[in-house]
Short mmCIF file of C-alpha atoms in Angstrom, two decimals:
data_model
loop_
_atom_site.label_atom_id
_atom_site.label_comp_id
_atom_site.label_asym_id
_atom_site.label_seq_id
_atom_site.Cartn_x
_atom_site.Cartn_y
_atom_site.Cartn_z
CA MET A 1017 104.46 96.85 70.45
CA LEU A 1018 105.23 97.57 74.02
CA THR A 1019 107.82 100.34 74.33
CA THR A 1020 109.55 102.35 77.22
CA GLN A 1021 111.31 105.68 77.26
CA ARG A 1022 114.85 105.32 78.62
CA GLU A 1023 117.56 108.02 78.37
CA GLY A 1024 115.51 109.93 75.65
CA ARG A 1025 115.31 106.87 73.28
CA THR A 1026 112.34 104.46 72.83
CA GLU A 1027 113.19 100.85 73.42
CA ILE A 1028 110.90 97.75 72.66
CA ILE A 1029 110.16 95.66 75.68
CA TYR A 1030 111.24 92.21 74.45
CA TYR A 1031 111.25 90.74 77.90
CA VAL A 1032 107.56 90.93 78.12
CA ILE A 1033 107.04 88.28 75.36
CA PRO A 1034 107.83 85.31 77.63
CA LEU A 1035 105.44 86.75 80.21
CA ILE A 1036 102.50 87.01 77.68
CA ALA A 1037 103.37 83.44 76.48
CA THR A 1038 103.37 82.03 80.05
CA VAL A 1039 100.22 83.86 81.11
CA SER A 1040 98.36 82.64 77.69
CA MET A 1041 99.35 79.02 78.27
CA ALA A 1042 98.16 79.23 81.83
CA VAL A 1043 94.87 80.84 80.90
CA VAL A 1044 94.14 78.03 78.34
CA SER A 1045 95.22 75.38 80.83
CA ASP A 1046 92.98 76.91 83.53
CA PHE A 1047 89.92 77.13 81.27
CA ARG A 1048 90.35 73.54 79.96
CA ASP A 1049 91.46 71.70 83.02
CA TRP A 1050 90.78 74.10 85.90
CA ARG A 1051 94.30 73.92 87.11
CA ILE A 1052 97.61 75.60 86.12
CA PRO A 1053 100.52 73.11 85.83
CA ASN A 1054 103.41 73.44 88.19
CA ARG A 1055 105.91 72.83 85.35
CA LEU A 1056 104.49 75.83 83.43
CA ILE A 1057 104.87 78.10 86.65
CA ALA A 1058 108.38 76.76 87.26
CA VAL A 1059 109.55 77.69 83.72
CA GLY A 1060 107.79 80.96 83.73
CA MET A 1061 109.65 81.90 87.09
CA ILE A 1062 112.98 80.90 85.76
CA GLN A 1063 112.35 83.10 82.69
CA GLY A 1064 111.29 85.91 84.83
CA PHE A 1065 114.45 85.70 87.10
CA LEU A 1066 116.84 85.45 84.09
CA MET A 1067 115.04 88.26 82.11
CA SER A 1068 115.05 90.54 84.98
CA ALA A 1069 118.60 89.82 85.75
CA VAL A 1070 119.38 90.54 82.14
CA VAL A 1071 117.42 93.73 81.79
CA ARG A 1072 117.78 95.38 85.12
CA GLY A 1073 121.20 94.06 86.09
CA PRO A 1074 122.14 91.00 88.14
CA CYS A 1075 121.64 92.50 91.69
CA ASP A 1076 118.72 94.92 91.03
CA GLY A 1077 116.99 92.39 88.70
CA LEU A 1078 117.12 89.52 91.11
CA LEU A 1079 116.07 91.64 94.05
CA SER A 1080 113.25 93.02 92.29
CA SER A 1081 112.10 89.61 90.95
CA VAL A 1082 112.22 88.03 94.43
CA ALA A 1083 110.19 91.12 95.76
CA GLY A 1084 107.77 90.64 92.91
CA CYS A 1085 107.34 87.04 93.67
CA VAL A 1086 106.84 87.34 97.33
CA ILE A 1087 104.29 90.31 97.31
CA PRO A 1088 101.42 88.30 95.75
CA VAL A 1089 101.93 85.36 98.08
CA VAL A 1090 101.89 87.53 101.15
CA ILE A 1091 98.97 89.91 99.89
CA LEU A 1092 96.71 87.02 98.50
CA PHE A 1093 97.08 84.49 101.25
CA VAL A 1094 94.12 85.55 103.02
CA LEU A 1095 92.04 84.97 99.94
CA PHE A 1096 93.60 81.56 99.37
CA HIS A 1097 92.78 80.76 103.08
CA LYS A 1098 89.22 81.79 102.57
CA LYS A 1099 89.05 79.69 99.32
CA ALA A 1100 88.32 82.66 97.34
CA LEU A 1101 91.44 82.28 95.14
CA GLY A 1102 93.20 79.08 93.93
CA ALA A 1103 96.91 78.29 94.64
CA GLY A 1104 97.45 78.31 90.90
CA ASP A 1105 96.29 81.80 90.60
CA ILE A 1106 98.61 82.97 93.27
CA LYS A 1107 101.65 81.11 91.74
CA LEU A 1108 100.77 82.73 88.28
CA LEU A 1109 100.71 86.10 89.87
CA ALA A 1110 104.08 85.29 91.74
CA THR A 1111 105.35 84.24 88.29
CA ALA A 1112 104.29 87.60 86.86
CA GLY A 1113 105.97 89.26 89.71
CA THR A 1114 109.26 87.78 88.72
CA PHE A 1115 109.01 89.78 85.31
CA VAL A 1116 107.53 93.03 86.56
CA GLY A 1117 109.21 93.30 89.97
CA THR A 1118 107.37 95.46 92.69
CA ASP A 1119 104.90 96.63 90.06
CA VAL A 1120 103.14 93.49 90.47
CA ILE A 1121 100.50 95.25 92.73
CA ARG A 1122 99.12 96.77 89.64
CA VAL A 1123 99.08 93.38 87.79
CA ILE A 1124 97.00 92.11 90.72
CA VAL A 1125 94.52 94.79 90.32
CA TYR A 1126 94.25 94.46 86.66
CA SER A 1127 93.90 90.78 86.93
CA PHE A 1128 91.10 91.11 89.45
CA LEU A 1129 89.14 93.57 87.08
CA ALA A 1130 89.66 91.12 84.13
CA GLY A 1131 88.46 88.23 86.36
CA GLY A 1132 85.35 90.28 87.37
CA VAL A 1133 84.64 90.85 83.58
CA ILE A 1134 85.18 87.10 82.80
CA SER A 1135 82.92 86.01 85.67
CA LEU A 1136 80.11 88.20 84.17
CA PHE A 1137 80.13 85.78 81.22
CA PHE A 1138 79.96 82.78 83.37
CA LEU A 1139 76.86 84.17 85.14
#
């Protein structure tokens, strides 16, 4: 179970469950059809904005979500332009950014590492 330490007490992180569900559905869809549906991205982003607003507060949560959504698009645009990364992948990372905020850079690094491991299986 995912937990966090806040003010001396341990809290279970419930807001990560929708993120895991969204990413899982996107992975299944990507492996099956080689595309990630925009409807799934939209629902995931709405959930991310709402969960961040509830957990972090309306102002801080939404600001953090917007930053987490924009960072992957800005950083990964070059890879998309060089056709090294698909638009669905960038949109999924932007969706993850709405949940985790500016910590999305760590998510990008971990997803690239996981993608490298998965690509070894395809070789």
